[in-house]
mmCIF file of C-alpha atoms in Angstrom:
data_model
loop_
_atom_site.group_PDB
_atom_site.id
_atom_site.type_symbol
_atom_site.label_atom_id
_atom_site.label_comp_id
_atom_site.label_asym_id
_atom_site.label_seq_id
_atom_site.Cartn_x
_atom_site.Cartn_y
_atom_site.Cartn_z
ATOM 1 C CA MET T 1 0.000 0.000 0.000
ATOM 2 C CA GLY T 2 1.536 3.288 -1.062
ATOM 3 C CA SER T 3 2.088 6.033 1.465
ATOM 4 C CA LEU T 4 -0.717 8.112 -0.077
ATOM 5 C CA ASP T 5 -3.101 5.211 0.486
ATOM 6 C CA ALA T 6 -1.858 4.878 4.046
ATOM 7 C CA THR T 7 -2.398 8.569 4.770
ATOM 8 C CA LEU T 8 -5.882 8.455 3.291
ATOM 9 C CA GLU T 9 -6.751 5.353 5.297
ATOM 10 C CA ALA T 10 -5.610 7.080 8.478
ATOM 11 C CA TRP T 11 -8.182 9.812 7.920
ATOM 12 C CA ALA T 12 -10.994 7.438 6.967
ATOM 13 C CA PRO T 13 -12.509 7.223 10.484
ATOM 14 C CA ARG T 14 -12.844 11.011 10.722
ATOM 15 C CA VAL T 15 -14.357 11.224 7.251
ATOM 16 C CA LEU T 16 -16.760 8.509 8.385
ATOM 17 C CA SER T 17 -17.882 10.907 11.110
ATOM 18 C CA VAL T 18 -18.273 13.638 8.477
ATOM 19 C CA LEU T 19 -20.441 11.341 6.342
ATOM 20 C CA ARG T 20 -22.522 10.453 9.399
ATOM 21 C CA ILE T 21 -23.047 14.123 10.280
ATOM 22 C CA VAL T 22 -23.986 15.152 6.732
ATOM 23 C CA ALA T 23 -26.406 12.243 6.306
ATOM 24 C CA ALA T 24 -27.972 13.029 9.683
ATOM 25 C CA LEU T 25 -28.454 16.695 8.763
ATOM 26 C CA LEU T 26 -30.077 15.800 5.443
ATOM 27 C CA PHE T 27 -32.288 13.225 7.122
ATOM 28 C CA LEU T 28 -33.255 15.689 9.840
ATOM 29 C CA GLN T 29 -34.806 17.801 7.101
ATOM 30 C CA SER T 30 -37.149 14.955 6.201
ATOM 31 C CA GLY T 31 -38.482 14.881 9.741
ATOM 32 C CA LEU T 32 -38.854 18.651 9.892
ATOM 33 C CA VAL T 33 -40.732 18.672 6.579
ATOM 34 C CA LYS T 34 -43.157 16.048 7.803
ATOM 35 C CA LEU T 35 -43.877 17.354 11.283
ATOM 36 C CA PHE T 36 -43.216 21.098 11.075
ATOM 37 C CA ASN T 37 -43.648 21.924 7.383
ATOM 38 C CA PHE T 38 -40.140 23.398 7.533
ATOM 39 C CA PRO T 39 -38.638 24.578 5.222
ATOM 40 C CA VAL T 40 -41.416 23.444 2.893
ATOM 41 C CA ALA T 41 -44.629 21.496 3.297
ATOM 42 C CA PRO T 42 -44.553 17.812 2.388
ATOM 43 C CA SER T 43 -45.340 17.051 -1.231
ATOM 44 C CA PHE T 44 -47.569 14.152 -0.211
ATOM 45 C CA GLU T 45 -50.616 13.632 1.959
ATOM 46 C CA MET T 46 -49.771 13.140 5.641
ATOM 47 C CA THR T 47 -51.157 9.920 7.107
ATOM 48 C CA PRO T 48 -50.557 8.486 10.599
ATOM 49 C CA LEU T 49 -47.823 6.320 9.091
ATOM 50 C CA TYR T 50 -46.008 9.404 7.814
ATOM 51 C CA TYR T 51 -46.373 11.092 11.189
ATOM 52 C CA ALA T 52 -44.744 8.020 12.733
ATOM 53 C CA ALA T 53 -41.982 8.168 10.124
ATOM 54 C CA GLY T 54 -41.453 11.857 10.836
ATOM 55 C CA THR T 55 -41.179 11.142 14.547
ATOM 56 C CA ILE T 56 -38.585 8.432 13.971
ATOM 57 C CA GLU T 57 -36.669 10.812 11.742
ATOM 58 C CA LEU T 58 -36.834 13.693 14.214
ATOM 59 C CA ILE T 59 -35.598 11.558 17.091
ATOM 60 C CA GLY T 60 -33.055 9.476 15.203
ATOM 61 C CA SER T 61 -31.391 12.232 13.203
ATOM 62 C CA PRO T 62 -30.176 14.377 16.131
ATOM 63 C CA LEU T 63 -28.874 11.223 17.844
ATOM 64 C CA LEU T 64 -26.972 10.305 14.690
ATOM 65 C CA LEU T 65 -25.833 13.908 14.298
ATOM 66 C CA VAL T 66 -24.007 13.885 17.644
ATOM 67 C CA GLY T 67 -23.120 10.230 17.350
ATOM 68 C CA LEU T 68 -24.991 8.863 20.343
ATOM 69 C CA PHE T 69 -26.096 5.212 20.184
ATOM 70 C CA THR T 70 -24.960 5.335 16.565
ATOM 71 C CA ARG T 71 -25.241 1.646 15.691
ATOM 72 C CA PRO T 72 -28.768 0.920 16.954
ATOM 73 C CA VAL T 73 -30.139 4.255 15.715
ATOM 74 C CA ALA T 74 -28.554 3.718 12.302
ATOM 75 C CA PHE T 75 -30.077 0.244 12.203
ATOM 76 C CA LEU T 76 -33.518 1.680 12.937
ATOM 77 C CA LEU T 77 -33.235 4.430 10.313
ATOM 78 C CA SER T 78 -31.831 2.008 7.745
ATOM 79 C CA GLY T 79 -34.856 -0.214 8.308
ATOM 80 C CA GLU T 80 -37.219 2.751 8.054
ATOM 81 C CA MET T 81 -35.777 3.664 4.667
ATOM 82 C CA ALA T 82 -35.988 0.067 3.445
ATOM 83 C CA PHE T 83 -39.618 -0.025 4.500
ATOM 84 C CA ALA T 84 -40.280 3.338 2.841
ATOM 85 C CA TYR T 85 -38.652 2.159 -0.376
ATOM 86 C CA PHE T 86 -40.673 -1.026 -0.678
ATOM 87 C CA LYS T 87 -43.905 0.698 0.271
ATOM 88 C CA ASP T 88 -43.689 4.004 -1.589
ATOM 89 C CA HIS T 89 -41.348 3.416 -4.508
ATOM 90 C CA ALA T 90 -40.829 -0.222 -5.465
ATOM 91 C CA PRO T 91 -44.460 -0.821 -6.528
ATOM 92 C CA TYR T 92 -44.130 1.752 -9.316
ATOM 93 C CA SER T 93 -41.100 0.326 -11.107
ATOM 94 C CA PHE T 94 -38.205 -2.056 -10.665
ATOM 95 C CA TYR T 95 -35.737 0.735 -11.345
ATOM 96 C CA PRO T 96 -34.964 3.251 -8.564
ATOM 97 C CA PHE T 97 -34.258 5.820 -11.233
ATOM 98 C CA VAL T 98 -37.840 5.540 -12.442
ATOM 99 C CA ASN T 99 -39.603 5.070 -9.107
ATOM 100 C CA ASP T 100 -37.740 7.987 -7.520
ATOM 101 C CA GLY T 101 -36.452 5.822 -4.722
ATOM 102 C CA SER T 102 -32.731 6.547 -5.160
ATOM 103 C CA LEU T 103 -32.548 8.778 -2.121
ATOM 104 C CA ALA T 104 -34.259 6.225 0.117
ATOM 105 C CA ILE T 105 -31.813 3.558 -1.043
ATOM 106 C CA LEU T 106 -28.802 5.816 -0.501
ATOM 107 C CA PHE T 107 -29.893 6.719 3.038
ATOM 108 C CA CYS T 108 -30.678 3.066 3.744
ATOM 109 C CA PHE T 109 -27.213 1.868 2.796
ATOM 110 C CA VAL T 110 -25.304 4.770 4.365
ATOM 111 C CA PHE T 111 -27.066 4.011 7.646
ATOM 112 C CA PHE T 112 -26.527 0.287 7.118
ATOM 113 C CA HIS T 113 -22.810 0.935 6.788
ATOM 114 C CA LEU T 114 -22.865 3.007 9.992
ATOM 115 C CA VAL T 115 -24.262 -0.011 11.847
ATOM 116 C CA PHE T 116 -21.092 -1.935 11.016
ATOM 117 C CA ALA T 117 -18.582 0.901 11.075
ATOM 118 C CA GLY T 118 -19.851 2.863 14.051
ATOM 119 C CA GLY T 119 -19.954 6.632 14.258
ATOM 120 C CA GLY T 120 -16.292 7.396 13.914
ATOM 121 C CA PRO T 121 -14.120 9.374 16.353
ATOM 122 C CA TRP T 122 -16.167 12.578 16.261
ATOM 123 C CA SER T 123 -19.084 11.241 18.213
ATOM 124 C CA ILE T 124 -20.456 11.144 21.746
ATOM 125 C CA ASP T 125 -20.189 7.362 21.600
ATOM 126 C CA ARG T 126 -16.434 7.609 21.254
ATOM 127 C CA LEU T 127 -15.745 10.709 23.318
ATOM 128 C CA TRP T 128 -18.004 10.237 26.362
ATOM 129 C CA ARG T 129 -18.982 6.609 26.407
ATOM 130 C CA LYS T 130 -15.552 5.471 25.314
ATOM 131 C CA MET T 131 -17.115 2.903 23.075
ATOM 132 C CA ASP T 132 -17.991 2.627 19.451
ATOM 133 C CA MET L 1 -11.961 1.679 24.377
ATOM 134 C CA LEU L 2 -14.602 -0.774 25.444
ATOM 135 C CA MET L 3 -15.316 -3.251 22.675
ATOM 136 C CA THR L 4 -17.839 -5.983 23.145
ATOM 137 C CA SER L 5 -17.588 -9.159 21.145
ATOM 138 C CA THR L 6 -20.630 -8.085 19.153
ATOM 139 C CA THR L 7 -18.951 -4.850 18.165
ATOM 140 C CA THR L 8 -15.823 -6.712 17.144
ATOM 141 C CA THR L 9 -17.879 -8.980 14.900
ATOM 142 C CA TRP L 10 -19.611 -6.040 13.286
ATOM 143 C CA ASN L 11 -16.291 -4.310 12.773
ATOM 144 C CA ALA L 12 -15.002 -7.444 11.053
ATOM 145 C CA TRP L 13 -17.787 -7.235 8.491
ATOM 146 C CA MET L 14 -17.316 -3.519 7.901
ATOM 147 C CA PRO L 15 -15.001 -3.819 4.845
ATOM 148 C CA ARG L 16 -17.612 -5.920 3.071
ATOM 149 C CA VAL L 17 -20.459 -3.595 3.988
ATOM 150 C CA LEU L 18 -18.289 -0.750 2.718
ATOM 151 C CA SER L 19 -18.148 -2.580 -0.619
ATOM 152 C CA ILE L 20 -21.924 -2.954 -0.579
ATOM 153 C CA LEU L 21 -22.337 0.797 -0.018
ATOM 154 C CA ARG L 22 -19.884 1.475 -2.849
ATOM 155 C CA ILE L 23 -21.682 -0.900 -5.235
ATOM 156 C CA VAL L 24 -25.166 0.445 -4.468
ATOM 157 C CA ALA L 25 -24.079 4.079 -4.817
ATOM 158 C CA ALA L 26 -22.258 3.252 -8.060
ATOM 159 C CA LEU L 27 -25.290 1.497 -9.560
ATOM 160 C CA LEU L 28 -27.626 4.367 -8.731
ATOM 161 C CA PHE L 29 -25.108 6.915 -10.005
ATOM 162 C CA MET L 30 -24.405 5.010 -13.211
ATOM 163 C CA ALA L 31 -28.117 4.988 -14.030
ATOM 164 C CA HIS L 32 -27.911 8.720 -14.694
ATOM 165 C CA GLY L 33 -25.253 8.175 -17.345
ATOM 166 C CA LEU L 34 -27.088 5.256 -18.910
ATOM 167 C CA GLN L 35 -30.179 7.408 -19.121
ATOM 168 C CA LYS L 36 -28.306 10.029 -21.107
ATOM 169 C CA PHE L 37 -26.670 7.713 -23.625
ATOM 170 C CA PHE L 38 -28.915 4.664 -23.820
ATOM 171 C CA GLY L 39 -32.288 5.943 -22.701
ATOM 172 C CA PHE L 40 -32.217 3.233 -20.011
ATOM 173 C CA PRO L 41 -34.155 2.888 -17.778
ATOM 174 C CA ALA L 42 -35.951 6.001 -18.984
ATOM 175 C CA PRO L 43 -35.281 8.380 -21.859
ATOM 176 C CA PHE L 44 -33.608 11.689 -21.170
ATOM 177 C CA PRO L 45 -36.220 14.444 -21.352
ATOM 178 C CA VAL L 46 -34.215 17.059 -23.291
ATOM 179 C CA PRO L 47 -31.600 16.887 -26.074
ATOM 180 C CA LEU L 48 -28.036 16.514 -24.794
ATOM 181 C CA THR L 49 -25.823 19.550 -24.613
ATOM 182 C CA PRO L 50 -22.018 19.233 -24.641
ATOM 183 C CA LEU L 51 -22.004 19.728 -20.881
ATOM 184 C CA LEU L 52 -24.492 16.910 -20.434
ATOM 185 C CA ASP L 53 -22.428 14.736 -22.781
ATOM 186 C CA ILE L 54 -19.379 15.148 -20.572
ATOM 187 C CA GLN L 55 -21.468 14.616 -17.460
ATOM 188 C CA GLY L 56 -22.828 11.420 -18.999
ATOM 189 C CA VAL L 57 -19.338 10.085 -19.661
ATOM 190 C CA ILE L 58 -18.307 10.826 -16.075
ATOM 191 C CA GLU L 59 -21.426 9.148 -14.755
ATOM 192 C CA THR L 60 -21.196 6.046 -16.954
ATOM 193 C CA ALA L 61 -17.451 5.447 -16.817
ATOM 194 C CA GLY L 62 -16.985 6.593 -13.237
ATOM 195 C CA GLY L 63 -19.992 4.632 -12.064
ATOM 196 C CA ALA L 64 -18.792 1.496 -13.835
ATOM 197 C CA MET L 65 -15.314 1.716 -12.332
ATOM 198 C CA LEU L 66 -16.700 2.308 -8.874
ATOM 199 C CA LEU L 67 -19.093 -0.599 -9.375
ATOM 200 C CA VAL L 68 -16.247 -3.097 -9.758
ATOM 201 C CA GLY L 69 -13.959 -1.225 -7.389
ATOM 202 C CA LEU L 70 -11.200 -0.355 -9.842
ATOM 203 C CA PHE L 71 -9.063 2.675 -8.919
ATOM 204 C CA THR L 72 -11.693 3.468 -6.313
ATOM 205 C CA ARG L 73 -9.930 6.384 -4.612
ATOM 206 C CA PRO L 74 -9.114 8.544 -7.663
ATOM 207 C CA VAL L 75 -12.477 7.809 -9.312
ATOM 208 C CA ALA L 76 -14.284 8.639 -6.081
ATOM 209 C CA PHE L 77 -12.311 11.880 -5.903
ATOM 210 C CA ILE L 78 -13.478 12.898 -9.375
ATOM 211 C CA LEU L 79 -17.087 11.902 -8.764
ATOM 212 C CA SER L 80 -17.202 13.647 -5.405
ATOM 213 C CA GLY L 81 -16.023 16.882 -6.998
ATOM 214 C CA ASN L 82 -18.438 16.327 -9.868
ATOM 215 C CA MET L 83 -21.356 16.144 -7.465
ATOM 216 C CA ALA L 84 -20.193 19.205 -5.541
ATOM 217 C CA VAL L 85 -20.071 21.216 -8.760
ATOM 218 C CA ALA L 86 -23.453 19.855 -9.828
ATOM 219 C CA TYR L 87 -24.960 20.834 -6.494
ATOM 220 C CA PHE L 88 -23.721 24.407 -6.607
ATOM 221 C CA MET L 89 -24.654 24.756 -10.291
ATOM 222 C CA SER L 90 -28.086 23.175 -10.356
ATOM 223 C CA HIS L 91 -29.476 23.066 -6.850
ATOM 224 C CA ALA L 92 -28.010 25.668 -4.529
ATOM 225 C CA PRO L 93 -29.384 28.662 -6.504
ATOM 226 C CA ARG L 94 -32.950 27.470 -5.969
ATOM 227 C CA SER L 95 -32.947 27.370 -2.186
ATOM 228 C CA PHE L 96 -30.644 27.147 0.794
ATOM 229 C CA PHE L 97 -32.274 23.908 1.933
ATOM 230 C CA PRO L 98 -31.421 20.719 0.036
ATOM 231 C CA VAL L 99 -34.837 19.267 0.699
ATOM 232 C CA ALA L 100 -36.319 22.285 -1.098
ATOM 233 C CA ASN L 101 -33.823 22.519 -3.969
ATOM 234 C CA GLY L 102 -33.812 18.804 -4.804
ATOM 235 C CA GLY L 103 -30.126 18.502 -3.979
ATOM 236 C CA ASP L 104 -30.350 15.829 -1.258
ATOM 237 C CA ALA L 105 -29.054 13.093 -3.536
ATOM 238 C CA ALA L 106 -26.224 15.240 -4.936
ATOM 239 C CA ILE L 107 -24.979 16.008 -1.433
ATOM 240 C CA LEU L 108 -25.269 12.402 -0.312
ATOM 241 C CA TYR L 109 -23.433 11.139 -3.421
ATOM 242 C CA CYS L 110 -20.770 13.813 -2.891
ATOM 243 C CA PHE L 111 -20.043 12.771 0.673
ATOM 244 C CA ILE L 112 -20.346 9.013 0.065
ATOM 245 C CA PHE L 113 -17.752 9.351 -2.704
ATOM 246 C CA PHE L 114 -15.683 11.664 -0.498
ATOM 247 C CA PHE L 115 -15.690 8.963 2.164
ATOM 248 C CA LEU L 116 -14.653 6.343 -0.416
ATOM 249 C CA ILE L 117 -11.530 8.388 -1.240
ATOM 250 C CA PHE L 118 -10.315 7.716 2.291
ATOM 251 C CA ALA L 119 -11.837 4.345 3.036
ATOM 252 C CA GLY L 120 -11.137 2.745 -0.333
ATOM 253 C CA GLY L 121 -13.317 0.196 -2.031
ATOM 254 C CA GLY L 122 -13.651 -2.413 0.690
ATOM 255 C CA SER L 123 -12.899 -6.121 0.430
ATOM 256 C CA TRP L 124 -15.145 -6.878 -2.561
ATOM 257 C CA SER L 125 -13.299 -4.873 -5.181
ATOM 258 C CA ILE L 126 -10.738 -5.285 -7.950
ATOM 259 C CA ASP L 127 -8.458 -2.987 -5.948
ATOM 260 C CA ALA L 128 -8.503 -5.393 -3.007
ATOM 261 C CA ALA L 129 -7.900 -8.399 -5.267
ATOM 262 C CA ARG L 130 -4.938 -6.663 -6.895
ATOM 263 C CA ALA L 131 -3.511 -5.665 -3.515
ATOM 264 C CA LYS L 132 -3.568 -9.285 -2.382
ATOM 265 C CA THR L 133 -1.674 -10.573 -5.407
ATOM 266 C CA ALA L 134 0.769 -7.649 -5.475
#
């Protein structure tokens, strides 16, 4: 492994934290849209199921943002996105490009990766709980 | 650092799950290029401009290389920058909030690829296979 590769690898855990934070911020928006119509109103009709989804998003995203209980929260959010994909997108087409489910899939697999990789060094899990 | 045996097991699988993330992101990303040049899985709504031609090449070739995990880090570097430019060109002017300007996916792609620069392609990649035989 060249020295450039080694240097990059050394920074990978911190960039993992960056990815976690960015994904959490984006996902937080989804919850805010559903429950607070901020910054825009949802483009779909709100049903009790969507209110439940919004609640999960609003609780899970801040936890993921600060990196607290990263693995279980990421597992929950990953599952929520998988559920959302198969319910709201997959019935319309096999192709995510056509059924507009790309974002759900991306979130699902980013969170899935966080389950196995943890939150990275910039997280409450690592800093306060001394565990990953 | 306290590590339970469960955590250690999950950490052991992380390189493979990294590959899964890379493959999924690459497939979704490549679809944009395939749409431009092959009309698959849906035709492109407007005629291609030179800029879109170049973008299509980046999407198709870059996505394909990332799919198999060949030269992951440099390809991821290019694609990450590509998505950053795309976000500031096409989405940021519409609204500050990604959920309002449709730029969620661009940002997520950008940072997934940015992460791949540092983390590499994972165990299921041509890069990893070449490293083992090197």
